Coordinates of C-alpha atoms and ligand atoms in Angstrom, one line a residue:
M1016 CA 1.3 -8.0 7.3
P1017 CA 1.5 -9.9 4.1
V1018 CA -1.9 -10.6 2.7
D1019 CA -2.5 -14.2 2.0
H1020 CA -3.9 -13.7 -1.5
D1021 CA -6.5 -16.1 -2.5
D1022 CA -7.2 -16.2 -6.2
R1023 CA -10.3 -18.3 -6.0
L1024 CA -12.6 -15.4 -6.1
H1025 CA -10.3 -12.8 -7.1
D1026 CA -12.4 -10.7 -9.4
R1027 CA -9.9 -10.3 -12.1
E1028 CA -11.6 -10.1 -15.4
D1029 CA -8.5 -10.5 -17.5
T1030 CA -4.9 -11.1 -17.6
A1031 CA -4.0 -8.7 -20.3
I1032 CA -1.5 -6.1 -19.4
D1033 CA -3.5 -3.2 -20.7
T1034 CA -6.6 -3.8 -18.7
A1035 CA -5.3 -5.4 -15.5
P1036 CA -6.7 -3.6 -12.5
V1037 CA -3.9 -2.0 -10.5
G1038 CA -4.4 -2.9 -7.0
L1039 CA -2.7 -0.2 -5.1
T1040 CA -1.9 -2.9 -2.7
R1041 CA -2.7 -4.1 0.7
R1042 CA -2.5 -0.7 2.2
G1043 CA -4.8 1.0 -0.1
F1044 CA -8.5 0.8 0.3
S1045 CA -11.4 3.0 0.0
G1046 CA -14.7 2.7 -1.7
G1047 CA -14.6 6.4 -2.2
L1048 CA -11.5 6.3 -4.2
V1049 CA -12.8 3.4 -6.3
A1050 CA -15.8 5.5 -7.0
T1051 CA -13.7 8.5 -7.9
L1052 CA -11.5 6.5 -10.2
A1053 CA -14.4 4.8 -11.8
I1054 CA -15.5 8.2 -12.8
L1055 CA -12.0 9.0 -14.0
S1056 CA -11.8 6.0 -16.1
S1057 CA -15.2 6.3 -17.7
G1058 CA -15.1 9.9 -18.4
C1059 CA -11.5 10.8 -19.0
A1060 CA -11.8 11.2 -22.7
T1061 CA -14.4 13.9 -22.4
I1062 CA -13.7 15.7 -19.1
S1063 CA -11.9 19.0 -19.0
P1064 CA -8.5 19.5 -17.5
S1065 CA -10.1 21.4 -14.5
E1066 CA -12.5 18.5 -13.9
E1067 CA -9.7 16.1 -14.2
G1068 CA -7.7 18.2 -11.7
K1069 CA -10.6 18.1 -9.2
L1070 CA -11.0 14.3 -9.5
G1071 CA -7.2 13.9 -9.1
A1072 CA -7.3 16.0 -6.0
E1073 CA -10.2 14.0 -4.5
A1074 CA -8.3 10.7 -5.2
A1075 CA -5.1 12.2 -3.8
E1076 CA -6.9 13.0 -0.6
E1077 CA -8.0 9.4 -0.4
V1078 CA -4.5 8.2 -1.0
E1079 CA -3.3 10.3 1.9
R1080 CA -6.0 9.3 4.2
T1081 CA -6.1 5.6 3.5
V1082 CA -2.7 4.5 2.3
G1083 CA -0.8 7.1 4.2
L1084 CA 2.3 9.1 3.2
L1085 CA 5.8 8.9 4.6
S1086 CA 6.8 12.1 6.4
D1087 CA 10.5 11.4 6.5
P1088 CA 11.8 14.8 5.4
K1089 CA 15.2 13.6 4.3
L1090 CA 13.9 11.0 1.9
V1091 CA 10.8 12.9 0.7
G1092 CA 12.7 16.1 0.3
Y1093 CA 15.3 14.3 -1.9
V1094 CA 12.6 12.7 -4.1
R1095 CA 11.1 16.1 -4.6
Q1096 CA 14.5 17.6 -5.5
V1097 CA 15.0 15.1 -8.2
A1098 CA 11.3 15.3 -9.4
G1099 CA 11.4 19.1 -9.2
R1100 CA 14.2 19.3 -11.7
M1101 CA 12.4 17.1 -14.1
A1102 CA 9.2 19.2 -13.6
Q1103 CA 11.3 22.3 -14.6
V1104 CA 12.4 20.5 -17.8
A1105 CA 8.9 19.4 -18.5
K1106 CA 7.9 23.1 -18.8
R1107 CA 4.2 22.6 -18.3
T1108 CA 2.6 25.5 -16.4
D1109 CA -0.8 23.8 -16.5
V1110 CA 0.3 21.0 -14.3
T1111 CA 0.8 21.5 -10.5
W1112 CA 3.2 18.7 -9.5
R1113 CA 3.0 17.0 -6.1
F1114 CA 5.4 14.2 -5.4
N1115 CA 5.0 11.9 -2.4
V1116 CA 6.2 8.6 -1.0
T1117 CA 3.4 6.3 0.3
D1118 CA 3.7 4.1 3.3
D1119 CA 3.2 0.9 1.3
I1120 CA 5.5 -2.1 1.3
E1121 CA 4.7 -3.3 -2.2
P1122 CA 7.0 -1.8 -4.9
N1123 CA 4.7 0.5 -6.9
A1124 CA 4.5 3.9 -8.5
F1125 CA 1.4 5.6 -9.8
A1126 CA 0.1 9.0 -10.9
L1127 CA -3.2 10.7 -10.6
P1128 CA -4.5 13.2 -13.1
G1129 CA -3.5 16.8 -12.4
G1130 CA 0.0 16.1 -11.4
Y1131 CA 0.0 13.8 -8.3
V1132 CA 2.9 11.3 -8.5
Y1133 CA 3.5 8.6 -5.9
I1134 CA 6.2 6.1 -5.3
T1135 CA 5.9 3.6 -2.5
R1136 CA 8.5 2.9 0.2
G1137 CA 8.6 -0.6 -1.1
L1138 CA 9.8 0.7 -4.4
V1139 CA 12.3 3.1 -2.8
A1140 CA 13.9 0.2 -0.9
L1141 CA 14.8 -1.4 -4.3
L1142 CA 16.4 1.6 -5.9
N1143 CA 20.1 1.7 -6.5
S1144 CA 20.7 5.1 -8.0
E1145 CA 19.4 8.5 -8.7
D1146 CA 19.2 7.6 -12.4
E1147 CA 16.7 4.8 -11.5
L1148 CA 14.7 7.1 -9.3
A1149 CA 14.5 9.7 -12.2
G1150 CA 13.5 6.9 -14.6
V1151 CA 10.5 5.9 -12.4
L1152 CA 9.4 9.4 -11.8
G1153 CA 9.8 10.2 -15.5
H1154 CA 7.5 7.3 -16.4
E1155 CA 4.8 8.4 -14.0
M1156 CA 5.1 12.1 -15.0
A1157 CA 4.7 11.1 -18.6
H1158 CA 1.3 9.5 -17.8
V1159 CA 0.3 12.9 -16.4
L1160 CA 1.8 15.0 -19.2
E1161 CA 0.2 12.9 -21.9
R1162 CA -3.1 12.9 -20.0
H1163 CA -3.2 9.2 -20.5
A1164 CA -6.8 8.4 -19.8
A1165 CA -7.4 5.4 -17.8
R1166 CA -9.3 3.0 -19.9
R1167 CA -11.3 1.7 -17.0
A1168 CA -10.9 0.9 -13.4
G1169 CA -11.2 -2.7 -12.4
A1170 CA -14.6 -3.8 -11.3
A1171 CA -13.5 -6.1 -8.5
T1172 CA -15.6 -5.7 -5.3
P1173 CA -13.5 -4.6 -2.4
F1174 CA -13.3 -7.7 -0.4
A1175 CA -13.1 -9.9 -3.4
L1176 CA -10.0 -8.1 -4.5
L1177 CA -7.8 -8.7 -1.5
F1178 CA -9.6 -11.4 0.5
G1179 CA -11.2 -13.5 -2.2
I1180 CA -14.4 -13.3 -0.2
P1181 CA -17.7 -13.8 -2.1
A1182 CA -18.9 -10.5 -3.2
G1183 CA -22.4 -11.2 -1.8
I1184 CA -21.3 -11.4 1.7
L1185 CA -20.6 -7.8 2.3
G1186 CA -21.9 -6.2 -0.8
A1187 CA -25.6 -6.1 0.1
V1188 CA -25.2 -5.4 3.8
S1189 CA -25.0 -1.7 3.6
P1190 CA -28.6 -0.7 2.7
A1191 CA -30.0 -2.1 5.9
L1192 CA -27.3 -0.9 8.1
G1193 CA -27.0 2.6 6.9
G1194 CA -23.7 2.0 5.2
I1195 CA -21.8 0.9 8.3
V1196 CA -20.9 -2.5 7.2
G1197 CA -20.7 -1.3 3.6
G1198 CA -18.0 1.0 5.0
T1199 CA -16.1 -2.1 6.1
G1200 CA -16.2 -3.2 2.5
E1201 CA -13.9 -0.3 1.8
L1202 CA -11.3 -2.1 3.8
A1203 CA -9.8 -4.1 1.0
S1204 CA -10.9 -2.5 -2.2
G1205 CA -7.2 -2.5 -3.1
M1206 CA -7.8 0.9 -4.6
V1207 CA -8.6 0.0 -8.2
L1208 CA -6.5 2.5 -10.0
A1209 CA -6.4 3.6 -13.5
S1210 CA -5.1 1.1 -15.9
Y1211 CA -3.3 2.2 -19.1
S1212 CA -3.2 0.6 -22.4
R1213 CA -0.1 -1.2 -23.6
D1214 CA 0.7 1.7 -26.0
Q1215 CA 0.4 4.2 -23.2
E1216 CA 2.8 2.3 -21.1
R1217 CA 5.3 2.1 -24.0
D1218 CA 4.8 5.8 -24.5
A1219 CA 5.3 6.6 -20.8
D1220 CA 8.6 4.6 -20.9
Q1221 CA 9.9 6.5 -23.9
R1222 CA 8.8 10.0 -22.8
G1223 CA 9.8 9.3 -19.2
I1224 CA 13.4 8.4 -20.1
A1225 CA 13.6 11.4 -22.5
L1226 CA 12.5 13.6 -19.6
A1227 CA 15.1 12.1 -17.3
A1228 CA 17.8 12.5 -19.9
R1229 CA 16.9 16.2 -20.6
A1230 CA 17.1 16.8 -16.8
G1231 CA 20.6 15.3 -16.7
W1232 CA 20.1 11.7 -15.6
D1233 CA 21.1 8.5 -17.4
P1234 CA 18.1 7.4 -19.4
A1235 CA 19.1 3.8 -18.9
G1236 CA 18.2 4.1 -15.2
L1237 CA 14.6 3.0 -15.9
A1238 CA 15.8 -0.1 -17.7
S1239 CA 18.1 -1.0 -14.8
F1240 CA 15.3 -0.5 -12.3
L1241 CA 12.8 -2.6 -14.3
H1242 CA 15.4 -5.3 -14.4
T1243 CA 15.6 -5.2 -10.5
L1244 CA 11.8 -5.4 -10.5
E1245 CA 11.9 -8.4 -12.8
R1246 CA 14.3 -10.2 -10.5
E1247 CA 12.3 -9.2 -7.4
E1248 CA 9.1 -10.5 -9.0
A1249 CA 10.8 -13.8 -9.8
L1250 CA 11.9 -14.0 -6.2
A1251 CA 8.4 -13.4 -5.0
G1252 CA 7.3 -16.3 -7.1
H1253 CA 5.4 -14.6 -9.9
D1254 CA 2.2 -14.3 -7.8
P1255 CA -0.4 -13.4 -10.5
N1256 CA -2.5 -11.8 -7.9
R1257 CA 0.2 -9.6 -6.5
P1258 CA -0.9 -6.1 -6.5
G1259 CA 1.3 -3.2 -7.3
F1260 CA 3.6 -2.1 -10.1
F1261 CA 3.6 -5.5 -11.7
A1262 CA 0.0 -5.5 -12.5
T1263 CA 0.3 -2.7 -15.0
H1264 CA 4.0 -2.4 -15.4
P1265 CA 5.2 -5.9 -16.1
A1266 CA 9.0 -5.8 -16.1
T1267 CA 9.5 -8.2 -18.9
P1268 CA 12.9 -8.8 -20.5
E1269 CA 11.4 -7.4 -23.7
R1270 CA 10.4 -4.2 -22.0
V1271 CA 13.7 -3.9 -20.3
G1272 CA 15.4 -4.4 -23.7
N1273 CA 13.2 -1.8 -25.4
V1274 CA 13.9 0.8 -22.8
R1275 CA 17.6 0.1 -22.9
T1276 CA 17.7 0.4 -26.7
A1277 CA 15.7 3.7 -26.5
A1278 CA 18.0 5.0 -23.9
R1279 CA 21.0 4.8 -26.3
S1280 CA 19.5 7.4 -28.6
Q1281 CA 18.8 9.9 -25.9
T1282 CA 20.9 13.0 -25.5
R1283 CA 21.7 13.5 -21.8
A1284 CA 21.9 17.1 -20.6
T1285 CA 24.8 18.0 -18.3
A1286 CA 23.6 18.6 -14.8
A1287 CA 25.2 17.6 -11.4
P1288 CA 23.3 14.9 -9.6
F1289 CA 22.1 15.5 -6.1
A1290 CA 23.4 12.2 -4.9
G1291 CA 25.7 11.0 -7.6
S1292 CA 27.7 8.3 -5.9
R1293 CA 26.2 5.0 -4.7
G1294 CA 27.2 5.9 -1.1
A1295 CA 25.5 9.3 -1.3
F1296 CA 22.4 7.8 -2.8
L1297 CA 22.1 5.1 -0.2
Q1298 CA 22.5 7.7 2.5
K1299 CA 19.2 9.2 1.3
L1300 CA 17.5 5.9 1.9
E1301 CA 19.1 5.3 5.3
G1302 CA 16.5 4.7 8.0
L1303 CA 13.6 3.8 5.6
V1304 CA 11.2 1.3 7.2
V1305 CA 11.3 -2.0 5.3
G1306 CA 8.4 -4.5 5.6
D1307 CA 5.8 -4.1 8.3
N1308 CA 5.6 -0.7 9.9
P1309 CA 4.5 -1.2 13.6
A1310 CA 3.5 2.4 13.7
S1311 CA 0.7 1.5 11.3
G1312 CA -0.4 -1.5 13.3
V1313 CA 0.7 -5.1 12.8
F1314 CA -0.5 -8.6 13.2
L1315 CA 1.3 -10.8 15.7
G1316 CA -0.3 -14.1 14.6
P1317 CA -4.0 -13.5 15.0
L1318 CA -3.5 -10.6 17.4
F1319 CA -3.8 -7.2 15.8
V1320 CA -1.7 -4.6 17.7
H1321 CA -1.6 -0.9 17.0
P1322 CA 0.9 0.8 19.3
V1323 CA 0.0 4.4 18.4
F1324 CA -3.8 3.9 19.1
D1325 CA -2.9 1.6 22.0
V1326 CA -5.3 -1.1 20.9
A1327 CA -5.2 -4.8 20.4
L1328 CA -7.8 -7.2 19.0
E1329 CA -7.7 -10.9 18.9
M1330 CA -8.9 -12.1 15.5
P1331 CA -10.1 -15.6 15.0
T1332 CA -7.2 -18.0 14.6
K1333 CA -6.2 -19.1 11.1
W1334 CA -8.2 -16.5 9.4
K1335 CA -6.7 -14.4 6.6
T1336 CA -5.6 -11.0 7.9
I1337 CA -5.0 -7.6 6.4
N1338 CA -4.0 -4.3 7.7
T1339 CA -4.4 -0.9 6.0
A1340 CA -4.1 2.6 7.1
E1341 CA -7.7 2.8 8.2
A1342 CA -8.7 -0.6 9.2
A1343 CA -7.5 -4.1 10.1
G1344 CA -9.5 -7.2 9.1
A1345 CA -9.7 -10.9 9.1
V1346 CA -11.6 -13.2 6.9
A1347 CA -12.5 -16.9 7.4
P1348 CA -10.6 -19.3 5.3
D1349 CA -13.7 -20.1 3.2
G1350 CA -14.5 -16.4 2.9
D1351 CA -17.9 -16.7 4.5
A1352 CA -17.3 -14.5 7.5
A1353 CA -15.3 -11.4 8.3
V1354 CA -14.2 -9.2 11.2
V1355 CA -13.0 -5.6 10.7
L1356 CA -11.6 -3.2 13.2
S1357 CA -11.7 0.5 12.2
L1358 CA -11.8 3.9 13.7
S1359 CA -15.3 5.2 14.0
G1360 CA -14.5 8.7 15.2
D1361 CA -13.2 10.9 18.0
G1362 CA -14.7 11.3 21.4
D1363 CA -15.5 9.1 24.4
D1364 CA -19.1 8.1 23.8
P1365 CA -19.6 4.9 21.9
V1366 CA -23.4 5.5 21.5
A1367 CA -22.7 8.9 19.9
A1368 CA -20.2 7.3 17.5
A1369 CA -22.8 4.6 16.6
K1370 CA -25.3 7.4 15.9
A1371 CA -22.8 9.2 13.7
D1372 CA -22.2 6.0 11.8
G1373 CA -25.8 6.3 10.6
L1374 CA -27.8 3.9 12.7
S1375 CA -31.6 4.2 12.3
E1376 CA -33.7 5.2 15.3
A1377 CA -34.9 1.6 15.6
Q1378 CA -31.3 0.4 15.6
L1379 CA -30.3 2.9 18.1
K1380 CA -33.0 1.6 20.4
Q1381 CA -31.6 -1.8 20.2
L1382 CA -28.1 -0.6 21.0
Q1383 CA -26.8 -2.0 24.3
R1384 CA -24.3 -0.2 26.5
V1385 CA -21.7 -2.7 27.6
R1386 CA -18.1 -2.7 28.8
V1387 CA -15.2 -4.2 26.9
A1388 CA -12.0 -4.5 28.8
S1389 CA -13.5 -2.1 31.3
L1390 CA -14.0 0.5 28.5
P1391 CA -17.3 2.1 27.7
A1392 CA -18.8 0.3 24.7
A1393 CA -22.0 -0.2 22.8
R1394 CA -23.2 -3.3 20.9
L1395 CA -25.7 -4.1 18.3
V1396 CA -26.6 -7.3 16.4
A1397 CA -28.5 -6.6 13.2
D1398 CA -29.8 -8.6 10.3
T1399 CA -30.0 -7.3 6.8
R1400 CA -32.7 -7.8 4.3
S1401 CA -30.3 -9.8 2.2
G1402 CA -29.7 -12.5 4.8
Q1403 CA -26.6 -11.3 6.6
R1404 CA -26.0 -10.7 10.2
A1405 CA -23.5 -8.3 11.7
V1406 CA -22.3 -7.9 15.3
L1407 CA -21.2 -4.3 15.7
T1408 CA -19.3 -3.1 18.8
W1409 CA -18.2 0.5 19.4
I1410 CA -15.5 0.9 22.0
A1411 CA -14.3 4.3 23.4
H1412 CA -10.6 4.5 24.3
R1413 CA -8.3 7.4 24.6
E1414 CA -10.5 10.0 23.0
R1415 CA -11.3 7.7 20.0
V1416 CA -14.1 5.4 19.3
F1417 CA -13.2 2.1 17.6
R1418 CA -15.7 -0.1 15.8
V1419 CA -15.5 -3.9 15.4
T1420 CA -17.7 -5.3 12.7
A1421 CA -18.2 -9.0 12.6
V1422 CA -20.4 -10.3 9.7
A1423 CA -21.6 -13.5 8.1
R1424 CA -24.7 -14.8 6.4
V1425 CA -27.5 -15.7 8.8
R1426 CA -27.5 -19.2 7.3
D1427 CA -23.8 -19.5 8.2
W1428 CA -24.4 -18.4 11.8
G1429 CA -24.3 -21.9 13.1
R1430 CA -20.7 -22.1 11.9
Y1431 CA -19.5 -18.6 12.7
G1432 CA -21.9 -17.0 15.0
A1433 CA -20.1 -17.9 18.2
I1434 CA -16.7 -16.6 16.9
L1435 CA -18.3 -13.4 15.5
E1436 CA -20.2 -12.6 18.7
R1437 CA -17.0 -13.1 20.8
T1438 CA -14.5 -11.1 18.7
G1439 CA -15.5 -7.6 19.6
G1440 CA -15.1 -8.5 23.2
T1441 CA -11.4 -9.2 22.7
F1442 CA -10.6 -5.6 22.1
R1443 CA -8.2 -4.2 24.8
P1444 CA -5.5 -1.7 25.4
L1445 CA -2.0 -2.9 24.7
L1446 CA 0.0 -4.8 27.3
A1447 CA 3.7 -4.3 28.0
A1448 CA 4.2 -7.8 26.7
D1449 CA 2.6 -6.8 23.3
R1450 CA 4.9 -3.8 23.0
E1451 CA 7.9 -6.0 23.6
R1452 CA 7.0 -8.2 20.7
L1453 CA 7.0 -5.3 18.2
V1454 CA 10.0 -5.2 15.8
E1455 CA 10.7 -2.9 12.9
S1456 CA 13.4 -3.1 10.2
R1457 CA 15.1 0.0 8.9
L1458 CA 17.6 0.3 6.0
R1459 CA 21.2 0.8 7.1
V1460 CA 24.2 1.2 4.9
R1461 CA 27.1 -1.1 5.5
V1462 CA 30.4 -0.9 3.7
T1463 CA 31.9 -4.1 2.2
G1464 CA 35.3 -5.4 3.2
A1465 CA 37.7 -7.0 0.7
N1466 CA 36.2 -9.8 -1.2
E1467 CA 32.9 -9.8 0.7
T1468 CA 29.7 -10.9 -0.8
V1469 CA 26.2 -9.4 0.0
A1470 CA 25.6 -12.7 1.9
E1471 CA 28.6 -12.1 4.0
V1472 CA 27.6 -8.5 4.7
L1473 CA 24.3 -9.8 5.8
A1474 CA 25.9 -12.4 8.0
R1475 CA 27.3 -9.7 10.1
G1476 CA 23.9 -9.8 11.7
G1477 CA 20.5 -8.2 12.3
G1478 CA 19.4 -8.2 8.6
T1479 CA 15.9 -9.2 7.7
W1480 CA 16.3 -9.9 4.0
N1481 CA 17.7 -13.3 2.9
P1482 CA 20.8 -13.4 0.7
A1483 CA 18.8 -13.6 -2.5
Q1484 CA 16.7 -10.5 -1.5
M1485 CA 19.9 -8.7 -0.5
A1486 CA 21.4 -9.4 -3.9
V1487 CA 18.3 -8.2 -5.8
A1488 CA 17.8 -5.1 -3.8
N1489 CA 21.4 -4.1 -4.1
G1490 CA 21.6 -4.8 -7.8
T1491 CA 24.2 -7.6 -7.6
T1492 CA 24.3 -11.3 -7.3
V1493 CA 24.6 -13.6 -4.2
D1494 CA 28.1 -14.8 -5.1
A1495 CA 29.6 -11.6 -6.5
K1496 CA 32.8 -10.5 -4.7
L1497 CA 32.1 -6.9 -4.1
Q1498 CA 34.7 -4.1 -4.3
P1499 CA 36.0 -3.1 -0.9
G1500 CA 34.2 0.0 0.3
W1501 CA 31.1 -0.6 -1.9
P1502 CA 28.1 0.5 0.1
V1503 CA 25.4 -2.1 0.7
K1504 CA 21.8 -1.6 2.1
V1505 CA 20.6 -4.0 4.7
P1506 CA 17.3 -3.8 6.6
V1507 CA 18.3 -4.1 10.2
S1508 CA 15.7 -5.2 12.7
Q1509 CA 15.3 -3.5 16.1
R1510 CA 12.7 -3.3 18.8
Y1511 CA 10.0 -0.9 17.9
D1512 CA 10.0 2.2 20.1
A1513 CA 6.8 4.3 19.8
S1514 CA 8.6 7.3 21.3
R1515 CA 10.9 7.3 18.3
G1516 CA 7.9 7.9 16.1
Ligands
ZN2971 ZN1 2.8 3.3 -16.4

């Protein structure tokens, strides 16, 4: 579900490396987390380690709830094995390490105060060795060990960050609606994470590779991975608004060179790798979902489909769409209207859910019980003091209540009112035909034959990367004749089967 980034209103206040807001990507959102991190960033210099740990724990809970973590025990267990050995070498009893892989397609890695370290599945898909994995983990661990205070979190308003929507359109809705629509603003906050100074990044590179070397890995692994990121970014077209690792961790040739030089002076301890050969390493990645994960919901054109929740919602056509762990949304091309589908709560009573969402007594009186796709539903149209109007629809389905929020300024209602009033009514359970359209890609390992190139391995069929992406992700070039028997990772597409989980 690639987000169509629109930089018009992207609220980036700068382009400098050291202050760029780190969007934790299209999957991350949560006003709560933004608030938490804003505290972190403003108070880091003075707060105590225990306060820092508490804030880190709160932010970690938000990451888990909103971005989602991979549960794949093979991969996550492996990452923890590698990280665990580095944690031993770090010898810091005051840090409780927790390592996780997030369900996020953008290549990214980040750490929260107190010892929470995350890498995304998008980053894992680009790794080519255990040394590279150790290098990335070491860098993030160094941020924790050095208690690098975030200078400040970005101030971008949630929708502005990912949708490029005027801040006013949703920002002022919440007071009059008891936070309901404000809640939808959380959808696309992009989780404005801590940003580090340029010196802190350099420091994390140096200390990170030293840690990797002391734990037995090749300290040049980080340089090699940064080089892959640099190539991947070039392939992606250097989108300046792309969230993720690039925002704070620009993989410039200069940085790659610095890390490579520093790696030469490191003394590497002797320790057996967990997956030393390329084949053994790629086996750890086998089965990883690449690209959209249907299990988290996907857009099929304007139709949002969530096979686990068994729901579909037809968004207005040609609107920008985004899907996150907690909500799916669409925004009009000019940014003047938005629709958001989210989970309101458990149960089978839409009115109770509306009440729990914080409607006032007066609003509850206006609530109308309706049916949507034969399901029990409740609907409310409400204006705010700041000139916005929202159509809210709560729909009960399979022990959950979903909420569709459709919002625009009252003065734009002539243009958008009809669409917004209609959208909540398109909610429905999934059809067999929807399920048949769901496809997922998982990494598979193929072994090269004599003189094959990555493009030829790809041409054997089923792969979803193009030859250039194959080359970058495998750390080779499109034309290189590979050694016979050299393992290559290929994302192979298959029909999504919910029963496989
Ligand atoms: Zn960093």
